[in-house]
XYZ file of N, CA and C in Angstrom:
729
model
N 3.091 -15.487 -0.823
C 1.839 -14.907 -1.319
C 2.054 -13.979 -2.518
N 3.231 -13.016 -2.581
C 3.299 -12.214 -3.476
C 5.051 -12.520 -3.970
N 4.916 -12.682 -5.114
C 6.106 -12.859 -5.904
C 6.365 -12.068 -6.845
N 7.555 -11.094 -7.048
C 8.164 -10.414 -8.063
C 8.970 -10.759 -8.959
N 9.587 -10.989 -10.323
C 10.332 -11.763 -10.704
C 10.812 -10.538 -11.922
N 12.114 -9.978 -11.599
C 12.793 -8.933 -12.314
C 11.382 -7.691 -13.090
N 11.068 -7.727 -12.537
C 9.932 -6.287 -12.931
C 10.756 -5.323 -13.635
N 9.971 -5.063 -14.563
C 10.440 -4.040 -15.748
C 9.443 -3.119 -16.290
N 9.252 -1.678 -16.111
C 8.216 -0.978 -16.964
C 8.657 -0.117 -17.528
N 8.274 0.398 -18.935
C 8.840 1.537 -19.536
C 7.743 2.212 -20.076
N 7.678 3.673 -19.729
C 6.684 4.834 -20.343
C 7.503 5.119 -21.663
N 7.527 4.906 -22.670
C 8.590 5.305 -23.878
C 9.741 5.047 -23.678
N 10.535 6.446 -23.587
C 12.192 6.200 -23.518
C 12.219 6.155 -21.808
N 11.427 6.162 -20.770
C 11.579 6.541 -19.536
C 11.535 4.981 -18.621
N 12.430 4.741 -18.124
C 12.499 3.651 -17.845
C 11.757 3.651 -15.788
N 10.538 3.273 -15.669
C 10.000 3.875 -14.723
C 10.680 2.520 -13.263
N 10.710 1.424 -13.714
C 10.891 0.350 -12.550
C 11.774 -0.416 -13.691
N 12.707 -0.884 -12.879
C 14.308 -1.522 -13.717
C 14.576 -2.704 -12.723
N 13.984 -3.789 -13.731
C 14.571 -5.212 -13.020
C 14.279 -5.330 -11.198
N 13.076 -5.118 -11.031
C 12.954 -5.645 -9.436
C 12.397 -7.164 -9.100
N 12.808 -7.001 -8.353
C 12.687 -8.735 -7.434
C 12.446 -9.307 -6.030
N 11.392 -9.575 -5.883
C 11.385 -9.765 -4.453
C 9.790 -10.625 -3.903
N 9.931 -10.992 -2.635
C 8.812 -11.607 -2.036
C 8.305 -11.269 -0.827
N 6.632 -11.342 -0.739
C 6.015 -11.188 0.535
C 5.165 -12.204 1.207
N 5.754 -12.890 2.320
C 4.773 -13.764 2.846
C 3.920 -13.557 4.033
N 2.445 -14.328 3.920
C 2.027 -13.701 4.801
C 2.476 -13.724 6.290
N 2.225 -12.653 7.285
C 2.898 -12.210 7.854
C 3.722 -11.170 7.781
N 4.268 -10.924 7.258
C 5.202 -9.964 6.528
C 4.726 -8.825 6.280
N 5.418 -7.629 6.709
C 4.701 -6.088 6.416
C 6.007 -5.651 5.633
N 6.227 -5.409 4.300
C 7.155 -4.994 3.704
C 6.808 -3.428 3.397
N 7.690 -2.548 3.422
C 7.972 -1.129 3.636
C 8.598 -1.004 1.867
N 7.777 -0.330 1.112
C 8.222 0.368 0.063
C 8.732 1.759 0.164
N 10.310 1.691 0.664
C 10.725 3.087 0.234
C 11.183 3.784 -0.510
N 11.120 5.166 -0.723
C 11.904 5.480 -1.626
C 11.449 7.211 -2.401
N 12.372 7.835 -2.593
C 12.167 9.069 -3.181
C 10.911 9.696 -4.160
N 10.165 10.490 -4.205
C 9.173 10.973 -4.957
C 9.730 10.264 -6.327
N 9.000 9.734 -7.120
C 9.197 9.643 -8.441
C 10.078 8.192 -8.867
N 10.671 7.473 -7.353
C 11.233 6.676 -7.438
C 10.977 5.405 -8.622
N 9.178 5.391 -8.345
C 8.916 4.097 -9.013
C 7.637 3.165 -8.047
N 8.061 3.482 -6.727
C 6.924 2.898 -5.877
C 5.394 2.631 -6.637
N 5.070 3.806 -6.550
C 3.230 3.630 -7.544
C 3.208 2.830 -8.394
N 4.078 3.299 -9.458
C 3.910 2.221 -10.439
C 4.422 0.419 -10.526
N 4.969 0.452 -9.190
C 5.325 -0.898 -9.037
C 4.331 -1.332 -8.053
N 3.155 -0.742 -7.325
C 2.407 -1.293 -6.754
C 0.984 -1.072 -8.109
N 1.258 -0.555 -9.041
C -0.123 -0.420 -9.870
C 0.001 -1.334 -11.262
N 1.539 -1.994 -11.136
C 1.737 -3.548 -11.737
C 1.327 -4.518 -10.779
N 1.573 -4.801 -9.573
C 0.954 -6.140 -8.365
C -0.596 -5.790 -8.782
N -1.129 -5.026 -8.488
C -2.387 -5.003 -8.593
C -3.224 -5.036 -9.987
N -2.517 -5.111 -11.114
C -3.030 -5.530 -12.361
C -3.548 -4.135 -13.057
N -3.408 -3.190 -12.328
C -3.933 -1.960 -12.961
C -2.814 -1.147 -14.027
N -1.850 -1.652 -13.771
C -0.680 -1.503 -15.277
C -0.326 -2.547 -15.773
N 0.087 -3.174 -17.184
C 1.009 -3.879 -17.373
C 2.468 -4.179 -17.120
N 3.109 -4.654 -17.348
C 4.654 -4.831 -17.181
C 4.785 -4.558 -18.319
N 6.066 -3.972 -18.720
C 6.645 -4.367 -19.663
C 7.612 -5.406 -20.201
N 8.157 -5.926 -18.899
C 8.862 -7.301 -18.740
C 8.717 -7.817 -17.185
N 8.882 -9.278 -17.296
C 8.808 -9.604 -16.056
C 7.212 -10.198 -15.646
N 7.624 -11.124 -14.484
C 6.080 -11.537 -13.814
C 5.896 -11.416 -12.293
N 4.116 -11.322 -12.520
C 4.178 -11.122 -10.696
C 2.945 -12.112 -10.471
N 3.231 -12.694 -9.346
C 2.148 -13.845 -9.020
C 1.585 -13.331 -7.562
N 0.423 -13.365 -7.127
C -0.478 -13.220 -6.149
C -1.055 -14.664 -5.763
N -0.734 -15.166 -4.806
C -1.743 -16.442 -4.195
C -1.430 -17.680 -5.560
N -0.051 -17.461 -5.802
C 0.356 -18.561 -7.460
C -0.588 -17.866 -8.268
N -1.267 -17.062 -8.600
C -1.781 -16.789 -9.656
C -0.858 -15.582 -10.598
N -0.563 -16.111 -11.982
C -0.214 -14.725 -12.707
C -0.959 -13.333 -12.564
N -0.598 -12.614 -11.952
C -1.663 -11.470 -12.135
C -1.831 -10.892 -13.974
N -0.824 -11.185 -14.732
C -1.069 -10.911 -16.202
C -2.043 -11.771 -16.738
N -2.005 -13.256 -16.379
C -2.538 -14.541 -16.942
C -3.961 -15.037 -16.387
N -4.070 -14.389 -15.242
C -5.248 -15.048 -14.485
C -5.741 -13.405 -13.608
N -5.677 -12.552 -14.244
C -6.031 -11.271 -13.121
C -7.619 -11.565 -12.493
N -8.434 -12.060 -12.688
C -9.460 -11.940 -11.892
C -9.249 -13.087 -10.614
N -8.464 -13.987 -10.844
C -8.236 -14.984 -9.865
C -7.608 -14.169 -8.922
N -6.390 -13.120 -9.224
C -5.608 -12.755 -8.225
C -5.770 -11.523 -7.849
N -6.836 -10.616 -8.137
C -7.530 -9.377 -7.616
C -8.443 -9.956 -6.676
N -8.913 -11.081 -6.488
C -9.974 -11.710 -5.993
C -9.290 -12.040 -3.753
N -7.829 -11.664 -4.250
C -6.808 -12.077 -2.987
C -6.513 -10.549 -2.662
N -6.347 -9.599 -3.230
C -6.246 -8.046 -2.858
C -7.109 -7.307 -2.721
N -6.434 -6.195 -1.858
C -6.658 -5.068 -1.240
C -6.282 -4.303 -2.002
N -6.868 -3.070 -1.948
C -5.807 -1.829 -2.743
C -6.287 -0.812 -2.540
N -5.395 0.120 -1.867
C -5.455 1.526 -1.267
C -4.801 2.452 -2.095
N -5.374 2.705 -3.024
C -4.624 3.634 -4.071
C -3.744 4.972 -4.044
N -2.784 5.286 -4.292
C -2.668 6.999 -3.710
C -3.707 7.893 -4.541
N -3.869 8.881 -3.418
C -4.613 10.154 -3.741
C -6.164 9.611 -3.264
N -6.918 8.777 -2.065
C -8.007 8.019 -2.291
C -9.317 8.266 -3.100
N -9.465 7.763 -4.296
C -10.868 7.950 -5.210
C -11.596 7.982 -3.992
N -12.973 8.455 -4.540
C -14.754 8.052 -4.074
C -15.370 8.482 -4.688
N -16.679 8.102 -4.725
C -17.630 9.134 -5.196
C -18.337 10.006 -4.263
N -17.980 11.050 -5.093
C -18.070 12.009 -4.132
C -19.777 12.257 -3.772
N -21.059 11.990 -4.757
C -22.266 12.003 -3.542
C -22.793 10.712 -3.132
N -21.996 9.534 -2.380
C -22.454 8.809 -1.813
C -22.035 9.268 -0.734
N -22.705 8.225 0.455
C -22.458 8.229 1.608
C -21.241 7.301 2.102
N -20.829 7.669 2.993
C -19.528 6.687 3.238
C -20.505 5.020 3.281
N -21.141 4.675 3.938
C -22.238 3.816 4.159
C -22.344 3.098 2.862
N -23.059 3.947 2.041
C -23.775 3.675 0.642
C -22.126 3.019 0.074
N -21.351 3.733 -0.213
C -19.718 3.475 -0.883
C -19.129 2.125 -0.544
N -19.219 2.268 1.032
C -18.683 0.704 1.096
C -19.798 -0.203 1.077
N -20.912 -0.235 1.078
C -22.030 -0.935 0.911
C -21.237 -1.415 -1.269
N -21.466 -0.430 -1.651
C -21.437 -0.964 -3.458
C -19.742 -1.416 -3.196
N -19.125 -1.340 -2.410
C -17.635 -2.069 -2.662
C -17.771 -3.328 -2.404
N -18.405 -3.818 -1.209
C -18.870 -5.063 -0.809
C -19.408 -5.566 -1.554
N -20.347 -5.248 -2.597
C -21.113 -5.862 -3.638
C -20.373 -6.047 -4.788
N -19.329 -5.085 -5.282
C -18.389 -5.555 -5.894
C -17.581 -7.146 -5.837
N -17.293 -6.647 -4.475
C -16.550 -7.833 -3.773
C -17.122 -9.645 -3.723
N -18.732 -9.283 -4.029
C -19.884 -10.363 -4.269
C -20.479 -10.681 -2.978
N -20.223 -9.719 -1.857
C -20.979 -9.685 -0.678
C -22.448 -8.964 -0.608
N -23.446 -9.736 -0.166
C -25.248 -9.659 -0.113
C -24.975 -10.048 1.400
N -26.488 -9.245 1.675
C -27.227 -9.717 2.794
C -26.192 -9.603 3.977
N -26.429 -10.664 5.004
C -26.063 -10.515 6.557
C -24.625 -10.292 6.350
N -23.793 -11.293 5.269
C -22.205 -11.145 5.115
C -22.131 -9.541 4.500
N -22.777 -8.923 3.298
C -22.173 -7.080 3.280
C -22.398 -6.525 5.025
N -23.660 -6.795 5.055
C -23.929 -5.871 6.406
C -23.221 -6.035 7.914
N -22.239 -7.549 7.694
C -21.323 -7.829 8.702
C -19.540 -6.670 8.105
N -19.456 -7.129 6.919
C -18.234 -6.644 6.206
C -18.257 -5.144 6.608
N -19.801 -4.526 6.217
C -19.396 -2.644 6.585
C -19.190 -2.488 7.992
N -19.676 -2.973 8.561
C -19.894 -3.250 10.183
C -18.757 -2.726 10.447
N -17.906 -4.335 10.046
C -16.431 -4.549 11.029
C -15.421 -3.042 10.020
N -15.239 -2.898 8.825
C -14.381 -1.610 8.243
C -14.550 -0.462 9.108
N -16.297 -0.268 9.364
C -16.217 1.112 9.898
C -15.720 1.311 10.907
N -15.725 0.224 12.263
C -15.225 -0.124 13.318
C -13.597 -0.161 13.617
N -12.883 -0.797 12.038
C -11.492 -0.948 11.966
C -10.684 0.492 11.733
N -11.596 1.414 10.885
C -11.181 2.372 10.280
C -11.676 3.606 10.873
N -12.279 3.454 12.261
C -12.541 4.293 13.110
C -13.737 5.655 12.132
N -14.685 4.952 11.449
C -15.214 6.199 10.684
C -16.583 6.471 11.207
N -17.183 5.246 12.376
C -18.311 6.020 12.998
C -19.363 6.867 13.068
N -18.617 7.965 13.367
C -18.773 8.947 13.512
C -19.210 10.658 11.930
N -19.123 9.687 11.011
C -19.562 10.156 9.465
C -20.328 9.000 8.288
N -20.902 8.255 9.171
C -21.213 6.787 8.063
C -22.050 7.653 7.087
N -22.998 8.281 7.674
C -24.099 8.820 6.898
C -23.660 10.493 5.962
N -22.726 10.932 6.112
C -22.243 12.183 5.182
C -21.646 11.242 3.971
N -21.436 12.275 3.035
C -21.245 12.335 1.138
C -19.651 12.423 1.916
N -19.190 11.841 0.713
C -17.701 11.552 0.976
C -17.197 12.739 0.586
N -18.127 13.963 -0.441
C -17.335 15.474 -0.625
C -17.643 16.001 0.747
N -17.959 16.172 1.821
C -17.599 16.606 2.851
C -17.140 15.986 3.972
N -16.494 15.166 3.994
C -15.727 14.772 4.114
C -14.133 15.318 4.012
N -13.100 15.220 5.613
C -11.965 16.166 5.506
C -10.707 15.188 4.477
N -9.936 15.613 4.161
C -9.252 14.642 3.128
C -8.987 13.388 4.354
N -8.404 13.359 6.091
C -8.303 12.506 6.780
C -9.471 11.161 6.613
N -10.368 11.780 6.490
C -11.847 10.869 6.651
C -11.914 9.970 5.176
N -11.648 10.883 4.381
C -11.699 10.753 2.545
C -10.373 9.122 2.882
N -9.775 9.605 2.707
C -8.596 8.629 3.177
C -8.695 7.045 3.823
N -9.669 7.496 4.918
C -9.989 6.048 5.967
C -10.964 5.894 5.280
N -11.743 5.668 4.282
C -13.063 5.491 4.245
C -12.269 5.095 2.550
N -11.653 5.309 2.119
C -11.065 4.099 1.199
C -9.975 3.120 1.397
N -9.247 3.557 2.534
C -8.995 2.238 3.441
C -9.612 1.114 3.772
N -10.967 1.473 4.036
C -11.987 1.019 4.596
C -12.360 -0.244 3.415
N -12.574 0.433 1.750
C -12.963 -0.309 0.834
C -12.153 -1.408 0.758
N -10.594 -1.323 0.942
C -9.525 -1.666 0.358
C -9.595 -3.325 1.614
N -10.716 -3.149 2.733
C -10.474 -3.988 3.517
C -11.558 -4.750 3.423
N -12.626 -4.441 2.767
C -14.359 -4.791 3.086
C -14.378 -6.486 2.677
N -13.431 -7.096 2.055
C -13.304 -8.459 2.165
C -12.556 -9.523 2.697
N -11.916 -8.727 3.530
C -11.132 -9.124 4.381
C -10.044 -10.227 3.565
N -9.146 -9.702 2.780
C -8.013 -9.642 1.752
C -6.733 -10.383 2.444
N -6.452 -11.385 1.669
C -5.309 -12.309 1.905
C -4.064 -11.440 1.453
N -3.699 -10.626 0.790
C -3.378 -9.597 0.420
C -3.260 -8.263 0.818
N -3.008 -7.176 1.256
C -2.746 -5.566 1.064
C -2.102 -5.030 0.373
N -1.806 -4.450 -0.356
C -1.199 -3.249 -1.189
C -1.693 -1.831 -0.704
N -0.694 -1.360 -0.201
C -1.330 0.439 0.292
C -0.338 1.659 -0.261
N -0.840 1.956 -1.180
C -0.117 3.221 -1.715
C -0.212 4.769 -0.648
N 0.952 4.880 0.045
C 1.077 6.243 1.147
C -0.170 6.071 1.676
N -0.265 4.589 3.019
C -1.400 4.627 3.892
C -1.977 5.622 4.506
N -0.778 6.417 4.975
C -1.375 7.599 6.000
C -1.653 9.110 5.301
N -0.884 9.021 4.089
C -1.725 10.331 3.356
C -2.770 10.834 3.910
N -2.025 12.227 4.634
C -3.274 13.201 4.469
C -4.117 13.000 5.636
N -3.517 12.588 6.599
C -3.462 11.619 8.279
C -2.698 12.907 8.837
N -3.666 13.344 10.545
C -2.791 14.279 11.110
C -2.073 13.068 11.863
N -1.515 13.667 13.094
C -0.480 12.312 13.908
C -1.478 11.045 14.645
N -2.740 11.820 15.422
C -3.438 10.627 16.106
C -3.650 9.836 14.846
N -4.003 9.903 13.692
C -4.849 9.422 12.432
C -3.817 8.505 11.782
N -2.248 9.013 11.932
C -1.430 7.975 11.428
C -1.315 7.004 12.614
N -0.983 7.257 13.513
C -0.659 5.948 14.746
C -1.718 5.125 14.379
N -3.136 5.378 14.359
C -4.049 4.362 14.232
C -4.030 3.473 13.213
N -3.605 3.919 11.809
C -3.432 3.190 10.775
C -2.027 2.305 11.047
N -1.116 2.817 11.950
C -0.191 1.749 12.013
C 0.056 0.546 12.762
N -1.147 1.157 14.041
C -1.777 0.202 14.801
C -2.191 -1.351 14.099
N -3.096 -0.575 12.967
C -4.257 -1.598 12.664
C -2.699 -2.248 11.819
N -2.301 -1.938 10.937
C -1.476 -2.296 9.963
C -0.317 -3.197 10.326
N -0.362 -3.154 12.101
C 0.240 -4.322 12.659
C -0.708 -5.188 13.635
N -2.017 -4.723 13.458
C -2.864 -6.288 13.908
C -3.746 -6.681 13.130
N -2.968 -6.563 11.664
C -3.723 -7.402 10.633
C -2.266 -8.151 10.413
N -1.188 -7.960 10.700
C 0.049 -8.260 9.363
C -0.037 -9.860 10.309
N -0.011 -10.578 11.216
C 0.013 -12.145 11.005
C -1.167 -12.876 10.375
N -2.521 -12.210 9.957
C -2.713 -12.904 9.174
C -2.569 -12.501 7.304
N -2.110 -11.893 6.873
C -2.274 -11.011 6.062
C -0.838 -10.955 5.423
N -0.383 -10.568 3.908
C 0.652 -10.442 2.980
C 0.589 -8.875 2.814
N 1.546 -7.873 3.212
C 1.154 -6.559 3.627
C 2.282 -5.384 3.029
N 1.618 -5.365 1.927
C 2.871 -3.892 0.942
C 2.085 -2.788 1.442
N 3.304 -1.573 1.599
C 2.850 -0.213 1.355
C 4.125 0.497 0.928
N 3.770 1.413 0.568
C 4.537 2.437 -0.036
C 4.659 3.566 1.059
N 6.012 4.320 1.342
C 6.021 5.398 1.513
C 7.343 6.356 1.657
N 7.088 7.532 1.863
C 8.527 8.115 1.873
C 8.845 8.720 3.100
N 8.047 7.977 4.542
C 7.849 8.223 5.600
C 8.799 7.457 6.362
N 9.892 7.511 6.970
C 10.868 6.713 7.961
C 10.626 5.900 8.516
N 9.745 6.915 9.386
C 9.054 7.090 10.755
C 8.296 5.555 10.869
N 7.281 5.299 9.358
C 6.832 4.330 9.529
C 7.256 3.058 9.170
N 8.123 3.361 8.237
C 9.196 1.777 8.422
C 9.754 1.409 9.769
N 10.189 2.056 10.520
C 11.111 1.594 11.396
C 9.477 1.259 12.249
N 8.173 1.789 12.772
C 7.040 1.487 13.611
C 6.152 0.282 13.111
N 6.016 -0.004 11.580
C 5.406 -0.901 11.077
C 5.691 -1.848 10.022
N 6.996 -2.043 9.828
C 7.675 -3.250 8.928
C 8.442 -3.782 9.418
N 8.138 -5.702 9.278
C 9.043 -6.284 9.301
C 10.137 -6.349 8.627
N 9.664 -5.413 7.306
C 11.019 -5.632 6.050
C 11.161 -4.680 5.159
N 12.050 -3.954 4.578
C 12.350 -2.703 4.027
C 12.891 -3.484 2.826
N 11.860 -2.519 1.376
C 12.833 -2.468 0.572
C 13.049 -0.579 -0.038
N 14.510 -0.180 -0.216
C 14.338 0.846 -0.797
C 14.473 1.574 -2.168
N 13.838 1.732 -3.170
C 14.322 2.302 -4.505
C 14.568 3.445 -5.023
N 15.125 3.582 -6.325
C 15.695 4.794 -6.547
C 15.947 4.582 -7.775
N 15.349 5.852 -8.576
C 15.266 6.009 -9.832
C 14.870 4.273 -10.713
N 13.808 3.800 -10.071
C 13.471 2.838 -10.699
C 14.441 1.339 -10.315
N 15.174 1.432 -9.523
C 16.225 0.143 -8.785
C 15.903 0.143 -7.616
N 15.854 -0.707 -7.354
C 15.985 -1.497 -6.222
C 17.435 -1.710 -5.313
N 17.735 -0.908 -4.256
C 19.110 -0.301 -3.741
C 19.380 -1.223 -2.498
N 18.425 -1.590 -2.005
C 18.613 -2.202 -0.183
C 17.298 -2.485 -0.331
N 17.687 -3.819 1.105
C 16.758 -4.678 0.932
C 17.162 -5.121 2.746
N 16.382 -5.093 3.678
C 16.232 -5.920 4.839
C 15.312 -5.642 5.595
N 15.936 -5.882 7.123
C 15.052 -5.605 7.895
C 15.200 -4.171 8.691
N 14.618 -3.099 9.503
C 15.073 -2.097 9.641
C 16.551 -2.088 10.326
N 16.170 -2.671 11.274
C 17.653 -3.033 12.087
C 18.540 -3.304 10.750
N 18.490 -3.868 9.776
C 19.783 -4.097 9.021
C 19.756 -2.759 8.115
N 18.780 -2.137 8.001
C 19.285 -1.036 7.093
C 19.723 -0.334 7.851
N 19.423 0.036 9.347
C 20.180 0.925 10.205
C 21.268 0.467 10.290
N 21.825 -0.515 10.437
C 23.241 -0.902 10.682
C 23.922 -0.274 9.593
N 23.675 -0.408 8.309
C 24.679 0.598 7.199
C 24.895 1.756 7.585
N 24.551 2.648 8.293
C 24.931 3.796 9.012
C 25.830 3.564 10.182
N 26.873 4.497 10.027
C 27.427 4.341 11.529
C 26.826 4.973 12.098
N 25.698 5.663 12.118
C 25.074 6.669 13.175
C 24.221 5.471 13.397
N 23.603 4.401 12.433
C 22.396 3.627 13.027
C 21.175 4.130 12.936
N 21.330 5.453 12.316
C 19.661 5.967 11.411
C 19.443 5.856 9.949
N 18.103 5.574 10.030
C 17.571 5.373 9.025
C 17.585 6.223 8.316
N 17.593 7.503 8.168
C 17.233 8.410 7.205
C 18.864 8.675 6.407
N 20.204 8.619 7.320
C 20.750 8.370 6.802
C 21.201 7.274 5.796
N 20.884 6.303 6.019
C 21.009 5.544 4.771
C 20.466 6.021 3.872
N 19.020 5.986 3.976
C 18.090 6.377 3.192
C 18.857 7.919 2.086
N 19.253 8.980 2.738
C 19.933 9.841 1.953
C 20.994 9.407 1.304
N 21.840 8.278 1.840
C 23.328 7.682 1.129
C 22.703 7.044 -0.525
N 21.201 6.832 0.091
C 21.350 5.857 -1.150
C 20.083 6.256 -2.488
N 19.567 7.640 -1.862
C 18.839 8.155 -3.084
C 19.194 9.239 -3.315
N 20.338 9.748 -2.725
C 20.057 11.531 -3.235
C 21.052 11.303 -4.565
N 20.466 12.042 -5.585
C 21.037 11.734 -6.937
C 22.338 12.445 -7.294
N 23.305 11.868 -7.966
C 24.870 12.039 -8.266
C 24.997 13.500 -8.272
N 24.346 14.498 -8.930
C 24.338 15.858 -8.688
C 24.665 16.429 -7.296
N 23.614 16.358 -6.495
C 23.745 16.668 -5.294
C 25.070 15.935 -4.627
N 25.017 14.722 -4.332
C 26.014 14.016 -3.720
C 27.626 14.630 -4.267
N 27.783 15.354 -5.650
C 28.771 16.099 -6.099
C 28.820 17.098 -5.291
N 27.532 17.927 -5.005
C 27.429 19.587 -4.749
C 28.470 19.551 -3.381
């Protein structure tokens, strides 16, 4: 479903993502890890067509996302970090105009908000402005958008951002009873949730791509068999690793 083919971006002299490569099929919940600043965002805000590459291609559902982007936005989801809204609609009203985006009218929008609010546990605020709204709610309620067409595709930039603990379990819940039917990226710099909700880890650093499996195999590079140790073997930068 999702194909990477040596990904390359550069902000000027700053080389932000360096030659990545890789695939997601559906089924598949792949785990973007990796250090603040690593590169993650901007390698999920190339899949989703909202940056260019500077080298390299990425295909969604065989479609170029450079060559054909409305064909292959038409297959995604996208949970952005930091979640936009507008802030005086109603959660209701918001995913109501996302659905219409999406080209959903009539009984199919009013089935689509239905089932999000239900998935995304938001109930309980359909009718409040998304500015009052706690950042937790702010959060699920563009989750919510990111699902309103029920997407052959996911891309989730730091799902649980801003999630106390009941609020993350639930998102990891759902995030494993969507992944057999579903092609399923997220980003994060959370362990915890690679090892609870991916079939497959990749981790980067300073724009590379360092390790690549399944958790069990990245734990095995540790003789302790934790994750976070690897994870420190293989991003903390030459400075420190000197100190």
């Amino acid at each position: 479903m999702i194909k990477v083919e040596n990904l390359c971006k550069h902000f000027g002299a700053k080389i932000a993502v360096n030659d990545i490569s890789f695939t997601v099929e559906k089924g598949e919940v792949l785990g973007f890890l990796g250090p603040n600043g690593s590169g993650k965002s901007t390698t999920m805000r190339i899949i989703t067509g909202y940056y260019p590459a500077t080298s390299g291609r990425v295909t969604v559902g065989g479609f170029d996302v450079a060559e054909h982007p409305l064909e292959a936005k038409r297959l995604m989801g996208y949970l952005p970090e930091s979640a936009p809204g507008y802030a005086d609609m109603t959660v209701h009203g918001f995913l109501g105009f996302a659905a219409e985006l999406r080209g959903l009218n009539g009984s199919a929008k009013k089935a689509a908000i239905d089932r999000v609010i239900e998935m995304c546990f938001l109930q309980t605020v359909v009718y409040q402005t998304i500015d009052t709204l706690s950042k937790g709610y702010k959060h699920r309620t563009c989750l919510a958008q990111s699902l309103i067409h029920d997407p052959q595709v996911l891309i989730m930039d730091e799902p649980t951002d801003g999630l106390d603990p009941n609020q993350k379990h639930e998102v990891r819940n759902l995030i494993r009873k969507m992944a057999p039917e579903k092609a399923i990226i997220f980003s994060t710099h959370i362990l915890e949730e690679v090892e609870e909700a991916c079939t497959r880890a990749i981790i980067i650093d300073r724009g590379r791509m360092v390790a690549s499996g399944t958790p069990a195999e990245l734990k095995a590079r540790s003789p302790s068999g934790r994750l976070d140790e690897v994870f420190r073997s293989l991003t903390l930068s030459d400075t420190v690793k000197a100190a």
